[in-house]
PDB file of C-alpha atoms in Angstrom:
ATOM      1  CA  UNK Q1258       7.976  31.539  -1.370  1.00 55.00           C
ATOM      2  CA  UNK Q1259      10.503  28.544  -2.172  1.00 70.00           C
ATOM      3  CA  UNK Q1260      12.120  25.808   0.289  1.00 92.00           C
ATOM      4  CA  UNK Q1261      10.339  25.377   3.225  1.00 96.00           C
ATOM      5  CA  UNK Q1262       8.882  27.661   5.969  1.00 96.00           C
ATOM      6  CA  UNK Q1263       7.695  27.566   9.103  1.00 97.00           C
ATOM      7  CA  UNK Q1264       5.298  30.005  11.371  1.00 97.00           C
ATOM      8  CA  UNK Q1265       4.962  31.691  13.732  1.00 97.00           C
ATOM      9  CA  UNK Q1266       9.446  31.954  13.842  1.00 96.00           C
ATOM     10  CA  UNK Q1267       8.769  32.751  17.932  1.00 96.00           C
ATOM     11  CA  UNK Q1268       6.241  31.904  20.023  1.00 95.00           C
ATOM     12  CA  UNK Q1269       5.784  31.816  24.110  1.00 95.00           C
ATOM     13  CA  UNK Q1270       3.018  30.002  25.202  1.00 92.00           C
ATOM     14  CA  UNK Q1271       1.633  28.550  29.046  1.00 89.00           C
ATOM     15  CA  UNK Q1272       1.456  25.422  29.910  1.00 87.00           C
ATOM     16  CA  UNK Q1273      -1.978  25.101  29.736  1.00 86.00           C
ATOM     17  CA  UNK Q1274      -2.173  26.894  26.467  1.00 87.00           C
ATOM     18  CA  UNK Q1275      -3.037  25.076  22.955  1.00 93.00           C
ATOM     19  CA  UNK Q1276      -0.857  26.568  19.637  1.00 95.00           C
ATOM     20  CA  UNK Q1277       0.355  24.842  16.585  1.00 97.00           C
ATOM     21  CA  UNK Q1278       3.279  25.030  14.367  1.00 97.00           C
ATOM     22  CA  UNK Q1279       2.699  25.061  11.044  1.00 98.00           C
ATOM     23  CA  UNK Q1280       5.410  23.997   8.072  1.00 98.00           C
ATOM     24  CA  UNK Q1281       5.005  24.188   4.311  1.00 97.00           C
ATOM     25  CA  UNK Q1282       7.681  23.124   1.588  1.00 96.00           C
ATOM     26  CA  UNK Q1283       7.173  24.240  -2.026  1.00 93.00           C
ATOM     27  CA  UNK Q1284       9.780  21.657  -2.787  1.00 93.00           C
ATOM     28  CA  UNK Q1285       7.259  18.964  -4.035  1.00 92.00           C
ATOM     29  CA  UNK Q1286       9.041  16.344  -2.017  1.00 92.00           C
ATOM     30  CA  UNK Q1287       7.072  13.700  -0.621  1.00 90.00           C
ATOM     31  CA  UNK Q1288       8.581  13.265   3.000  1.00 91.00           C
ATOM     32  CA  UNK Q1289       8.686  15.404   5.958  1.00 92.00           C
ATOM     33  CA  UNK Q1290       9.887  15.175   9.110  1.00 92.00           C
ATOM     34  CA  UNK Q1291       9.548  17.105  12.606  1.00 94.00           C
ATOM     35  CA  UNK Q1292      12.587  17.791  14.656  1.00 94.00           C
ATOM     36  CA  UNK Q1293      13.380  19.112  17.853  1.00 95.00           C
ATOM     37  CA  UNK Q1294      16.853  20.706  18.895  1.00 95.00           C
ATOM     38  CA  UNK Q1295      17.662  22.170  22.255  1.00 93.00           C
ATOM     39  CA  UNK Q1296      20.996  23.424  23.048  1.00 87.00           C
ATOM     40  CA  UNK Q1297      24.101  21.120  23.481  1.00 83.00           C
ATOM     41  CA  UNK Q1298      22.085  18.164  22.014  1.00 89.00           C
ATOM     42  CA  UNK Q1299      21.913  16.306  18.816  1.00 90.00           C
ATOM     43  CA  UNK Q1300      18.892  17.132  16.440  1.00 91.00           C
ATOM     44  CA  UNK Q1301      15.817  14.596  17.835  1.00 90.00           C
ATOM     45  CA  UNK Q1302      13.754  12.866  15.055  1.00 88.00           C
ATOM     46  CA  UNK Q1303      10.361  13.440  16.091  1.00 91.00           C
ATOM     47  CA  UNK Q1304       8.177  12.458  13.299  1.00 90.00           C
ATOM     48  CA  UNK Q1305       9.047  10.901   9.734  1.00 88.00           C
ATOM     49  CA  UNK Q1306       5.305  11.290   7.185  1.00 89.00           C
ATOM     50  CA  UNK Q1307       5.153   9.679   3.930  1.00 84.00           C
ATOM     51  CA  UNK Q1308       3.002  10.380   1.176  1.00 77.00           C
ATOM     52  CA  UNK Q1309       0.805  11.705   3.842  1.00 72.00           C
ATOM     53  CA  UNK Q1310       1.138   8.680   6.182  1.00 74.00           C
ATOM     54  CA  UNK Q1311       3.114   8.986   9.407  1.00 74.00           C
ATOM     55  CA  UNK Q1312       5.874   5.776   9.363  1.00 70.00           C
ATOM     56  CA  UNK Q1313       7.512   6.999  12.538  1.00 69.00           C
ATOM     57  CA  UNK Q1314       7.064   8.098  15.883  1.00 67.00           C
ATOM     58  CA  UNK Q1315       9.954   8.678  18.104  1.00 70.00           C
ATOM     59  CA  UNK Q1316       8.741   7.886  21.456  1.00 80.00           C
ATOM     60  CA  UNK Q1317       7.385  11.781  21.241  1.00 90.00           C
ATOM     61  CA  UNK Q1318       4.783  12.259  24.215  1.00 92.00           C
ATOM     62  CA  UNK Q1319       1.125  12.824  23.689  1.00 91.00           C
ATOM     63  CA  UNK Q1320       0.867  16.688  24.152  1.00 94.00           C
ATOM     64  CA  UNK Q1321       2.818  16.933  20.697  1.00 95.00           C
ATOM     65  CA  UNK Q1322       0.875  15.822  17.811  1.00 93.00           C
ATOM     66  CA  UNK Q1323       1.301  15.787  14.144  1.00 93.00           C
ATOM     67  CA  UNK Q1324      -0.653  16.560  11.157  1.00 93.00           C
ATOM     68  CA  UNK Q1325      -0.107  15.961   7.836  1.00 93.00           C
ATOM     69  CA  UNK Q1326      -3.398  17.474   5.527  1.00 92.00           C
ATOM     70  CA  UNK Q1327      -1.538  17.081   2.485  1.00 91.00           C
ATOM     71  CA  UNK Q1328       2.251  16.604   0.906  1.00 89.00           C
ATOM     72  CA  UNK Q1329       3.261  20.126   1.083  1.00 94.00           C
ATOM     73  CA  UNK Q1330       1.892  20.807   4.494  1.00 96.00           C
ATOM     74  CA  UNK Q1331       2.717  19.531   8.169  1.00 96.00           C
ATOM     75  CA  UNK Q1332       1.695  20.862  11.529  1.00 96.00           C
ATOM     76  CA  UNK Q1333       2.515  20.328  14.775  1.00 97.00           C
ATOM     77  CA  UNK Q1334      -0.615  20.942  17.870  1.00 96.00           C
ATOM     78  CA  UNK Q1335       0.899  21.546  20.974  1.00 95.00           C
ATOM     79  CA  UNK Q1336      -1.254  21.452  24.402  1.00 93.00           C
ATOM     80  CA  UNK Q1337      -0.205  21.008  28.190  1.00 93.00           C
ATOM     81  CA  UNK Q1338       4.202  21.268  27.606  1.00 93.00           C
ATOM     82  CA  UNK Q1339       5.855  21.043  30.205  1.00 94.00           C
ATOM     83  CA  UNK Q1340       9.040  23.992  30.327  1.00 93.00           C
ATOM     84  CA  UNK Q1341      11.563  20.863  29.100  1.00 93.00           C
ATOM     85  CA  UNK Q1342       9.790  20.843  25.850  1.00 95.00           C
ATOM     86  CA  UNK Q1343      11.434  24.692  25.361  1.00 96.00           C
ATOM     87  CA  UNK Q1344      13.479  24.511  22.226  1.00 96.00           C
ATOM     88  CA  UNK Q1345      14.082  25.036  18.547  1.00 96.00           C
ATOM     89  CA  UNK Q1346      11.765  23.033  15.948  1.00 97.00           C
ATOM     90  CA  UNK Q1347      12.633  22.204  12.908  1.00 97.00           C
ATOM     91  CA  UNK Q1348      10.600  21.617   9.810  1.00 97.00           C
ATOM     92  CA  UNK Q1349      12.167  19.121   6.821  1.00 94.00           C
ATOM     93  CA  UNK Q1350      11.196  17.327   3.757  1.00 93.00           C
ATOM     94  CA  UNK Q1351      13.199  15.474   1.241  1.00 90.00           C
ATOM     95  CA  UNK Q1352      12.319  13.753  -2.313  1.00 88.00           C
ATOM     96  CA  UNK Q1353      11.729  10.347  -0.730  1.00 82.00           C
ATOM     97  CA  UNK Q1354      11.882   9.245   3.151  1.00 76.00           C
ATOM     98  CA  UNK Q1355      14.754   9.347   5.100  1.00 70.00           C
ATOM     99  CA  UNK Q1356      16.902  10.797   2.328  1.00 68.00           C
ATOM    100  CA  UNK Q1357      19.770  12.559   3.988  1.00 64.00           C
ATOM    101  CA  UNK Q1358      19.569  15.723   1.415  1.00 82.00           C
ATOM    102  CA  UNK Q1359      17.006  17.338   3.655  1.00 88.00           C
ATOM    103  CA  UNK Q1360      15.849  20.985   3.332  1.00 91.00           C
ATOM    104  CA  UNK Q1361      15.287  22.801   6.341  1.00 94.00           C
ATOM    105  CA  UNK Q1362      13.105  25.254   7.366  1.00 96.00           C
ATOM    106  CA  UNK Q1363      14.399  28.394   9.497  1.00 95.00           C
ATOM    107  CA  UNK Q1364      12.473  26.896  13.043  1.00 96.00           C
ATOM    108  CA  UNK Q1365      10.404  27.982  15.410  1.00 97.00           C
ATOM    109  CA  UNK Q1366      11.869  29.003  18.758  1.00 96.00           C
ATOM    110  CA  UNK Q1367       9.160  27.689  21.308  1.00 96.00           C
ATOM    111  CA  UNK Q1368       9.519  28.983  25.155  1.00 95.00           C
ATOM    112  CA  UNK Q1369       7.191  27.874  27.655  1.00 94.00           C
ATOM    113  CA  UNK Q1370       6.547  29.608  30.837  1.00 91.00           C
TER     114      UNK Q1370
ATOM    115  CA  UNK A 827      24.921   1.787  21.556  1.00 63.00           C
ATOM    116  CA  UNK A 828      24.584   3.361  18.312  1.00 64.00           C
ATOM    117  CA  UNK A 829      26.695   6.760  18.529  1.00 87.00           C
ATOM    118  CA  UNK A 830      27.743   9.719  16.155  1.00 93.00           C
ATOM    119  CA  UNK A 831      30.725  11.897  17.843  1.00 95.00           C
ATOM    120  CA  UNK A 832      31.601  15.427  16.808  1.00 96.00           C
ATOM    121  CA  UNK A 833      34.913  17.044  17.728  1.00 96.00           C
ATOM    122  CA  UNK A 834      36.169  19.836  18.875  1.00 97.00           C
ATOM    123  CA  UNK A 835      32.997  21.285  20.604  1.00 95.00           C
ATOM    124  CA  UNK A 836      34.499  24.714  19.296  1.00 97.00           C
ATOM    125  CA  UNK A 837      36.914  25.473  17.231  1.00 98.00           C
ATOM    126  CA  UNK A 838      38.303  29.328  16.828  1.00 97.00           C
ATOM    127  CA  UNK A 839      40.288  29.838  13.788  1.00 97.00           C
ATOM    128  CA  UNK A 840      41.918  32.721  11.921  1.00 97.00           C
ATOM    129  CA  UNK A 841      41.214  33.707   8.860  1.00 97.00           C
ATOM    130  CA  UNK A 842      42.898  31.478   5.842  1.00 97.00           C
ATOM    131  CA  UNK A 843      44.145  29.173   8.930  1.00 97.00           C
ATOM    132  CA  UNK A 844      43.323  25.613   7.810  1.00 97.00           C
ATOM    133  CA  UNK A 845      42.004  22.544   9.988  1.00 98.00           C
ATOM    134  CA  UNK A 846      39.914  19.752  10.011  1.00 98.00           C
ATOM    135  CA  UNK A 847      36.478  18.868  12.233  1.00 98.00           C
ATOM    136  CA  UNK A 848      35.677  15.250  12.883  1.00 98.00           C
ATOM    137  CA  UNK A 849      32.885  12.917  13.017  1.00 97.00           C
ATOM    138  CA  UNK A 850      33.049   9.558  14.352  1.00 96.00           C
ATOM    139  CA  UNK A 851      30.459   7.350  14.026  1.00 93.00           C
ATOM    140  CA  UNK A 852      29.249   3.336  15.988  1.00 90.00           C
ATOM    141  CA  UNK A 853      26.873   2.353  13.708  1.00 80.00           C
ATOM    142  CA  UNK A 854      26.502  -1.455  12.428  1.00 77.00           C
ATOM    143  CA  UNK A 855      24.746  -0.760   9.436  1.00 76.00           C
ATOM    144  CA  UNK A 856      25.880   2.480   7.814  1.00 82.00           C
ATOM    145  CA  UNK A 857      23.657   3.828   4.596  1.00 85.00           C
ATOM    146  CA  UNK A 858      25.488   7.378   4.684  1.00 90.00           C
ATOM    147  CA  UNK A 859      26.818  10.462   6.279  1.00 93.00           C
ATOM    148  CA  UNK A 860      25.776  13.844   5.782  1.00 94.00           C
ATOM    149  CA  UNK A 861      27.478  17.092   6.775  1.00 96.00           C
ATOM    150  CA  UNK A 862      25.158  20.255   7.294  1.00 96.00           C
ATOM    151  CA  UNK A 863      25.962  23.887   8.242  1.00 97.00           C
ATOM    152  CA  UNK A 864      23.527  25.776  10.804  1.00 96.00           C
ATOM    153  CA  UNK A 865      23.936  29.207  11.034  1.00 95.00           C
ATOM    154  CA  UNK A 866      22.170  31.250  14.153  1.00 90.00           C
ATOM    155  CA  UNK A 867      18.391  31.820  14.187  1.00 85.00           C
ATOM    156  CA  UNK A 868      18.180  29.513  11.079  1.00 90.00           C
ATOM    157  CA  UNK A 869      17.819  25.355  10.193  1.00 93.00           C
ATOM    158  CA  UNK A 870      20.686  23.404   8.743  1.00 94.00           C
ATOM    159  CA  UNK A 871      21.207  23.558   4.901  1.00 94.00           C
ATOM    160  CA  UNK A 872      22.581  20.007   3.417  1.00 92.00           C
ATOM    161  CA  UNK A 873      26.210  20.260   2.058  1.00 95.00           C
ATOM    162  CA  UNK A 874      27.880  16.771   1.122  1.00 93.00           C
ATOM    163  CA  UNK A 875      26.662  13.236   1.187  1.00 92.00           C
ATOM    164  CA  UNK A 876      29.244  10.424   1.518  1.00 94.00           C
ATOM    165  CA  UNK A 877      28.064   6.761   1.193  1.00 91.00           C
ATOM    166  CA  UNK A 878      31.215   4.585   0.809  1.00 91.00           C
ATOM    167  CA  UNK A 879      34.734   4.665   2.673  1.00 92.00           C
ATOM    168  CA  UNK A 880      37.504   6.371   0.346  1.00 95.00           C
ATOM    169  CA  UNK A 881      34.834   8.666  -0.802  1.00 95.00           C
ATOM    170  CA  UNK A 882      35.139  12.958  -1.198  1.00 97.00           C
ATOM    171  CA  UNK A 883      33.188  15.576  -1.816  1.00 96.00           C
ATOM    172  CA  UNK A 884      34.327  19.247  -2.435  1.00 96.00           C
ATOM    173  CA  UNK A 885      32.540  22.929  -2.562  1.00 93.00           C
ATOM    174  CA  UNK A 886      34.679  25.728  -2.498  1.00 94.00           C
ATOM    175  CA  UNK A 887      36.548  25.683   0.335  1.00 96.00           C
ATOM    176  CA  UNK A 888      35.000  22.508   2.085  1.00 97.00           C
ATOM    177  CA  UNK A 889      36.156  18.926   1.509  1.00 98.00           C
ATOM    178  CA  UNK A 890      34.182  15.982   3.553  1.00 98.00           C
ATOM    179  CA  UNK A 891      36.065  12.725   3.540  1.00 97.00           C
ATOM    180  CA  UNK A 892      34.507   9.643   4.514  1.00 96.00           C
ATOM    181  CA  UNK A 893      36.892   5.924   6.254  1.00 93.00           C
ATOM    182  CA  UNK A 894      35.635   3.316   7.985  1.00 89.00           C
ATOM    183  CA  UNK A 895      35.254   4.785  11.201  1.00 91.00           C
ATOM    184  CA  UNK A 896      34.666   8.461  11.011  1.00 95.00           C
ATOM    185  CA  UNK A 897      34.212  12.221   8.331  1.00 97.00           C
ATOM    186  CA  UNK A 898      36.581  14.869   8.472  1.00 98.00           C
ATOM    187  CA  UNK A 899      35.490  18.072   6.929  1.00 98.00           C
ATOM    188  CA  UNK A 900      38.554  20.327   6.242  1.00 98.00           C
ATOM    189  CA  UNK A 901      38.506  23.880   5.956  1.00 97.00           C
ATOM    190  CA  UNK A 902      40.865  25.788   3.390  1.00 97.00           C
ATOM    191  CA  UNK A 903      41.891  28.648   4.094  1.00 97.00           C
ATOM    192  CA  UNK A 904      38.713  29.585   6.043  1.00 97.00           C
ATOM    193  CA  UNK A 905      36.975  33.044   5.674  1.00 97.00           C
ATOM    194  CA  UNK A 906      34.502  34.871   8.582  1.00 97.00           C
ATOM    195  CA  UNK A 907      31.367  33.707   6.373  1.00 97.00           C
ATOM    196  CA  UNK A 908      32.667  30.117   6.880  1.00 97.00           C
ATOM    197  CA  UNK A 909      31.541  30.844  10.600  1.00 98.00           C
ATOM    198  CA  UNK A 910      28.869  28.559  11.740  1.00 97.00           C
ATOM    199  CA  UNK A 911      27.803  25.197  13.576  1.00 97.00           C
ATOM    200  CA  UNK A 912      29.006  22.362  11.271  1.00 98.00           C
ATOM    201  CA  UNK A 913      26.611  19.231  12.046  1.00 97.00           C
ATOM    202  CA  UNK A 914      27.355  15.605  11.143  1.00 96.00           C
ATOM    203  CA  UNK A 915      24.655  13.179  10.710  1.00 93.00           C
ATOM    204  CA  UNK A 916      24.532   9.280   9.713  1.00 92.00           C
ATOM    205  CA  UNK A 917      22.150   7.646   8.419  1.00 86.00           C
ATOM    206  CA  UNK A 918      21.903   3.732   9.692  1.00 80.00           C
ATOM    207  CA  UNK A 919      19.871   0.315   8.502  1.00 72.00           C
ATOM    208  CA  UNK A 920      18.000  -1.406  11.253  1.00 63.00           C
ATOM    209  CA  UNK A 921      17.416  -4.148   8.343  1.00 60.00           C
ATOM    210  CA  UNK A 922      14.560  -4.354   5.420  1.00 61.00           C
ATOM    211  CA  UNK A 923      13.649  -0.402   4.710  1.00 62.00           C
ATOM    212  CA  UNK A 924      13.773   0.900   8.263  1.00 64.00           C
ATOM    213  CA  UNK A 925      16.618   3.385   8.270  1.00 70.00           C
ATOM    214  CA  UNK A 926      17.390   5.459  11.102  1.00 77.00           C
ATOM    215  CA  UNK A 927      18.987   9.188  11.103  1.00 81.00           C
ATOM    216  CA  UNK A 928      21.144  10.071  13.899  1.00 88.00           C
ATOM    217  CA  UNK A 929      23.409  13.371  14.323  1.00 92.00           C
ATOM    218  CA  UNK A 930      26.168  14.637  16.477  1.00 94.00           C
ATOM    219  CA  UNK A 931      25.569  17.620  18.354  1.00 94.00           C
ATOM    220  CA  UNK A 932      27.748  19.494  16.261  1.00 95.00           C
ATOM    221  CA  UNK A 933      30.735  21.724  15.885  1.00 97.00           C
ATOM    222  CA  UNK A 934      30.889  25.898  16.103  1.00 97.00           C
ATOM    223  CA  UNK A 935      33.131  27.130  14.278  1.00 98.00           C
ATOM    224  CA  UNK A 936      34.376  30.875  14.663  1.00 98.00           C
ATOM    225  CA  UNK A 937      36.788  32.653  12.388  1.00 97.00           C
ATOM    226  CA  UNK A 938      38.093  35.398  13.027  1.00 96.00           C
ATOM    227  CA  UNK A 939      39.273  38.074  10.505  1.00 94.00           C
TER     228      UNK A 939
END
């Protein structure tokens, strides 16, 4: 596998229901990032990790939270959405943080019923 | 407020008919501006990175320009595979090493053989 993925591509979960999203670059960059993207809006910065170390948190509420195990790996834990928090997310990384020349993975399109 | 327009919304287009999509930017502190294409079902893939007014960047039949104020990225003589949503982003300094990346919501672009 090269550049980065992201599973499950779909998934359709409850509101009471607990899932993750899982992302993995084979890009040996050091940053990665979290986005979310729902229709006729910009791209929202969610989370920014370093080296491992989360250095930003974009006002995301509690039911999403991030995981970063190690440099090449990122997941996001999902528990109790609300049917707002339907949309495409994005996995990125880049060489260093906040570089614009960001890779990014194909998404996972999350609807919740 | 710190703001990053995209315009037109749409923009149909007939094969080898040139034009032009903007990006207009209110940022105090720009660091760079990015231009990404996002086809359907997949995440954006990086294609120029400007950093200083007067600057260009070219790949086949895509040149980004960069003033003061705002990007154009002109299309040549588009082609059907040039269909896609064309995203601008811009990358701002909040002061020290706290950057912040912000993006427009982006411009579809159809054309039609």
């Amino acid at each position: 596998e090269t550049g980065v993925t992201q599973t499950p591509r779909h998934l359709v979960m409850g509101m009471t229901n607990k899932k993750s999203l899982k992302c993995e670059q084979h890009l040996g960059h050091n940053a990665m990032y979290w986005y979310k993207q729902s229709a006729k809006k910009p791209l929202e910065l969610m989370f920014v990790y370093s080296l491992e170390e989360r250095v930003e948190n974009n006002s995301v509420p509690s039911r999403f939270s991030p995981e970063c195990p190690n440099s090449s790996h990122l997941f996001l834990h999902l528990h109790t959405l609300q049917p707002e928090d339907s949309a495409l997310y994005l996995c990125a990384s880049s060489l260093q943080r906040l570089e614009a020349e960001q890779y990014f993975g194909p998404g996972t399109r999350l609807t919740v019923t | 407020e710190d703001q990053v327009t995209q315009s037109p919304e749409a923009l149909r287009l007939q094969e080898g008919e040139s034009s032009s999509l903007n990006c207009s930017y209110t940022v105090s502190g720009l660091r760079g501006l990015f231009w990404y294409r996002q086809d359907p079902g997949k995440g954006p893939e990086f294609l120029f990175t400007l950093y200083s007014a007067g600057e260009e960047k070219e790949k086949e039949r895509l040149k980004a320009t960069l003033t003061k104020k705002e990007s154009f990225l002109h299309i040549t003589a588009p082609k059907p595979e040039d269909s896609a949503t064309y995203l601008c982003a811009v990358l701002e300094n909040y002061g020290g090493a706290t950057n912040k990346l912000i993006f427009g919501t982006g411009t579809l672009l159809a054309v039609q053989p």
